[in-house]
């Protein structure tokens, strides 16, 4: 497959790209600074594209021919709030065949499953929370697939990893941590499953 990855230079994005290349896919990696991407061992399968999702023209050019867009975008600092919404709108405007989006457990559709304490803590995020929910809603309204992840860790790809529908998500006081490697694998699994219906899913280490 030819996959287009947003947020390619972030920690999860780098995991996503390496795993996609290892699986034999071709990847267009879109990032504000693609020079930050490390060597992958598959550079003949990797296309680096410089674009900021907040630059409508630049992201439009970057996504023009995309068929499957996978987002590993995050909000690295408070002055970048709005990145997720801008990225979601850019992805939808490109009209790809598939959009697969990384979101946060406890926001939007998964708020009820996260419990009252987690919801209270997340509300303190203010504009960041609004950005996350707006982006998710944009993707879901376009028929895309959203993955709501618990707190991300640098752990290895779990041998016991699984992905569940939001209705099957474990109810916990705090969301379970999940490794970035496991999240990347779940996003790729979704890309490789063309009949997976749009909706909200939860990747788990076990």
GROMACS .gro file of C-alpha atoms in nm:
model
  206
    1UNK     CA    1   0.000   0.000   0.000
    2UNK     CA    2   0.095   0.365  -0.029
    3UNK     CA    3   0.030   0.532   0.305
    4UNK     CA    4   0.047   0.903   0.384
    5UNK     CA    5   0.142   0.980   0.744
    6UNK     CA    6   0.073   1.309   0.923
    7UNK     CA    7   0.282   1.395   1.229
    8UNK     CA    8   0.556   1.179   1.083
    9UNK     CA    9   0.845   1.322   1.286
   10UNK     CA   10   0.682   1.272   1.628
   11UNK     CA   11   0.756   0.973   1.851
   12UNK     CA   12   0.446   0.780   1.744
   13UNK     CA   13   0.483   0.891   1.384
   14UNK     CA   14   0.835   0.751   1.368
   15UNK     CA   15   0.713   0.419   1.507
   16UNK     CA   16   0.434   0.419   1.251
   17UNK     CA   17   0.666   0.487   0.959
   18UNK     CA   18   0.923   0.225   1.058
   19UNK     CA   19   0.659  -0.043   1.107
   20UNK     CA   20   0.486   0.048   0.779
   21UNK     CA   21   0.813   0.024   0.588
   22UNK     CA   22   0.899  -0.304   0.761
   23UNK     CA   23   0.563  -0.439   0.644
   24UNK     CA   24   0.655  -0.350   0.287
   25UNK     CA   25   0.443  -0.040   0.236
   26UNK     CA   26   0.550   0.281   0.064
   27UNK     CA   27   0.514   0.585   0.291
   28UNK     CA   28   0.479   0.955   0.225
   29UNK     CA   29   0.588   1.116   0.552
   30UNK     CA   30   0.445   1.465   0.603
   31UNK     CA   31   0.607   1.680   0.870
   32UNK     CA   32   0.701   2.040   0.942
   33UNK     CA   33   1.063   1.925   0.957
   34UNK     CA   34   1.105   1.593   0.771
   35UNK     CA   35   1.481   1.619   0.826
   36UNK     CA   36   1.411   1.503   1.182
   37UNK     CA   37   1.314   1.161   1.052
   38UNK     CA   38   1.587   0.907   1.129
   39UNK     CA   39   1.725   0.655   0.881
   40UNK     CA   40   1.481   0.368   0.836
   41UNK     CA   41   1.672   0.112   0.635
   42UNK     CA   42   1.403   0.142   0.365
   43UNK     CA   43   1.468   0.488   0.224
   44UNK     CA   44   1.370   0.373  -0.125
   45UNK     CA   45   1.016   0.328   0.009
   46UNK     CA   46   1.002   0.659   0.196
   47UNK     CA   47   0.902   0.997   0.053
   48UNK     CA   48   0.965   1.296   0.281
   49UNK     CA   49   0.735   1.597   0.237
   50UNK     CA   50   0.768   1.928   0.422
   51UNK     CA   51   0.431   2.080   0.515
   52UNK     CA   52   0.263   2.236   0.818
   53UNK     CA   53  -0.098   2.123   0.859
   54UNK     CA   54  -0.189   2.482   0.953
   55UNK     CA   55  -0.079   2.597   0.605
   56UNK     CA   56  -0.387   2.514   0.398
   57UNK     CA   57  -0.212   2.539   0.063
   58UNK     CA   58   0.092   2.338   0.169
   59UNK     CA   59  -0.106   2.057   0.328
   60UNK     CA   60  -0.341   2.052   0.030
   61UNK     CA   61  -0.046   1.992  -0.202
   62UNK     CA   62   0.102   1.730   0.032
   63UNK     CA   63  -0.221   1.530   0.049
   64UNK     CA   64  -0.340   1.583  -0.308
   65UNK     CA   65  -0.292   1.223  -0.428
   66UNK     CA   66  -0.323   1.045  -0.093
   67UNK     CA   67  -0.542   0.735  -0.084
   68UNK     CA   68  -0.491   0.631   0.279
   69UNK     CA   69  -0.405   0.896   0.538
   70UNK     CA   70  -0.293   0.795   0.886
   71UNK     CA   71  -0.248   1.064   1.149
   72UNK     CA   72  -0.007   1.051   1.441
   73UNK     CA   73  -0.049   1.423   1.507
   74UNK     CA   74  -0.027   1.550   1.860
   75UNK     CA   75  -0.015   1.885   2.039
   76UNK     CA   76   0.350   1.922   2.141
   77UNK     CA   77   0.299   2.259   2.311
   78UNK     CA   78   0.018   2.492   2.408
   79UNK     CA   79   0.108   2.739   2.135
   80UNK     CA   80   0.024   2.471   1.879
   81UNK     CA   81  -0.335   2.415   1.985
   82UNK     CA   82  -0.542   2.390   1.668
   83UNK     CA   83  -0.300   2.157   1.493
   84UNK     CA   84  -0.533   1.859   1.524
   85UNK     CA   85  -0.837   2.041   1.387
   86UNK     CA   86  -0.633   2.185   1.100
   87UNK     CA   87  -0.492   1.842   1.019
   88UNK     CA   88  -0.833   1.679   1.028
   89UNK     CA   89  -0.983   1.938   0.798
   90UNK     CA   90  -0.689   1.905   0.560
   91UNK     CA   91  -0.723   1.528   0.554
   92UNK     CA   92  -1.097   1.540   0.486
   93UNK     CA   93  -1.053   1.805   0.215
   94UNK     CA   94  -0.813   1.572   0.031
   95UNK     CA   95  -1.098   1.318  -0.006
   96UNK     CA   96  -0.882   1.004   0.036
   97UNK     CA   97  -1.028   0.655   0.036
   98UNK     CA   98  -0.944   0.607   0.405
   99UNK     CA   99  -0.857   0.828   0.704
  100UNK     CA  100  -0.724   0.666   1.021
  101UNK     CA  101  -0.679   0.902   1.313
  102UNK     CA  102  -0.504   0.886   1.650
  103UNK     CA  103  -0.704   1.040   1.933
  104UNK     CA  104  -0.702   1.032   2.312
  105UNK     CA  105  -0.902   0.804   2.539
  106UNK     CA  106  -1.135   0.999   2.766
  107UNK     CA  107  -1.217   1.266   2.509
  108UNK     CA  108  -1.526   1.295   2.295
  109UNK     CA  109  -1.682   0.959   2.219
  110UNK     CA  110  -1.479   0.776   2.487
  111UNK     CA  111  -1.546   1.024   2.767
  112UNK     CA  112  -1.817   0.813   2.928
  113UNK     CA  113  -1.599   0.501   2.927
  114UNK     CA  114  -1.312   0.688   3.097
  115UNK     CA  115  -1.501   0.769   3.415
  116UNK     CA  116  -1.578   1.089   3.603
  117UNK     CA  117  -1.230   1.144   3.752
  118UNK     CA  118  -1.057   1.122   3.414
  119UNK     CA  119  -1.316   1.349   3.254
  120UNK     CA  120  -1.260   1.606   3.528
  121UNK     CA  121  -0.883   1.599   3.477
  122UNK     CA  122  -0.917   1.627   3.099
  123UNK     CA  123  -1.147   1.929   3.124
  124UNK     CA  124  -0.850   2.119   3.268
  125UNK     CA  125  -0.692   2.093   2.923
  126UNK     CA  126  -0.932   2.360   2.798
  127UNK     CA  127  -0.858   2.451   2.436
  128UNK     CA  128  -0.647   2.136   2.386
  129UNK     CA  129  -0.948   1.921   2.471
  130UNK     CA  130  -1.166   2.118   2.229
  131UNK     CA  131  -0.903   2.070   1.958
  132UNK     CA  132  -0.897   1.694   2.012
  133UNK     CA  133  -1.276   1.657   2.012
  134UNK     CA  134  -1.325   1.881   1.709
  135UNK     CA  135  -1.065   1.687   1.511
  136UNK     CA  136  -1.217   1.351   1.603
  137UNK     CA  137  -1.566   1.470   1.511
  138UNK     CA  138  -1.441   1.599   1.176
  139UNK     CA  139  -1.291   1.258   1.093
  140UNK     CA  140  -1.587   1.056   1.217
  141UNK     CA  141  -1.836   1.273   1.026
  142UNK     CA  142  -1.636   1.198   0.710
  143UNK     CA  143  -1.660   0.823   0.772
  144UNK     CA  144  -1.308   0.787   0.908
  145UNK     CA  145  -1.170   0.563   1.181
  146UNK     CA  146  -1.049   0.707   1.513
  147UNK     CA  147  -0.832   0.529   1.769
  148UNK     CA  148  -0.862   0.653   2.126
  149UNK     CA  149  -0.537   0.575   2.305
  150UNK     CA  150  -0.456   0.580   2.674
  151UNK     CA  151  -0.140   0.752   2.802
  152UNK     CA  152   0.142   0.668   2.562
  153UNK     CA  153   0.460   0.492   2.670
  154UNK     CA  154   0.792   0.411   2.504
  155UNK     CA  155   0.746   0.039   2.569
  156UNK     CA  156   0.787  -0.235   2.308
  157UNK     CA  157   0.523  -0.373   2.075
  158UNK     CA  158   0.309  -0.590   2.300
  159UNK     CA  159   0.288  -0.960   2.219
  160UNK     CA  160  -0.062  -0.955   2.365
  161UNK     CA  161  -0.186  -0.641   2.191
  162UNK     CA  162  -0.548  -0.615   2.084
  163UNK     CA  163  -0.787  -0.357   1.947
  164UNK     CA  164  -1.144  -0.336   2.073
  165UNK     CA  165  -1.451  -0.143   1.969
  166UNK     CA  166  -1.521   0.151   2.199
  167UNK     CA  167  -1.821  -0.037   2.340
  168UNK     CA  168  -1.579  -0.306   2.465
  169UNK     CA  169  -1.326  -0.069   2.621
  170UNK     CA  170  -1.233  -0.159   2.981
  171UNK     CA  171  -1.381   0.076   3.240
  172UNK     CA  172  -1.101   0.193   3.470
  173UNK     CA  173  -1.034   0.473   3.716
  174UNK     CA  174  -0.752   0.586   3.486
  175UNK     CA  175  -0.704   0.474   3.122
  176UNK     CA  176  -0.449   0.196   3.073
  177UNK     CA  177  -0.112   0.300   2.933
  178UNK     CA  178  -0.034   0.173   2.585
  179UNK     CA  179   0.297   0.174   2.400
  180UNK     CA  180   0.347   0.391   2.096
  181UNK     CA  181   0.460   0.076   1.914
  182UNK     CA  182   0.129  -0.094   1.990
  183UNK     CA  183  -0.066   0.213   1.877
  184UNK     CA  184   0.131   0.228   1.551
  185UNK     CA  185   0.060  -0.139   1.485
  186UNK     CA  186  -0.313  -0.088   1.548
  187UNK     CA  187  -0.325   0.205   1.305
  188UNK     CA  188  -0.149  -0.003   1.040
  189UNK     CA  189  -0.375  -0.302   1.100
  190UNK     CA  190  -0.671  -0.073   1.032
  191UNK     CA  191  -0.513   0.053   0.710
  192UNK     CA  192  -0.469  -0.306   0.598
  193UNK     CA  193  -0.832  -0.391   0.674
  194UNK     CA  194  -1.032  -0.218   0.400
  195UNK     CA  195  -1.370  -0.338   0.528
  196UNK     CA  196  -1.317  -0.203   0.882
  197UNK     CA  197  -1.612   0.027   0.943
  198UNK     CA  198  -1.559   0.387   1.048
  199UNK     CA  199  -1.597   0.452   1.417
  200UNK     CA  200  -1.398   0.469   1.739
  201UNK     CA  201  -1.163   0.191   1.852
  202UNK     CA  202  -0.926   0.144   2.145
  203UNK     CA  203  -0.576  -0.010   2.113
  204UNK     CA  204  -0.460  -0.204   2.419
  205UNK     CA  205  -0.133  -0.368   2.520
  206UNK     CA  206  -0.326  -0.663   2.662
   0.00000   0.00000   0.00000
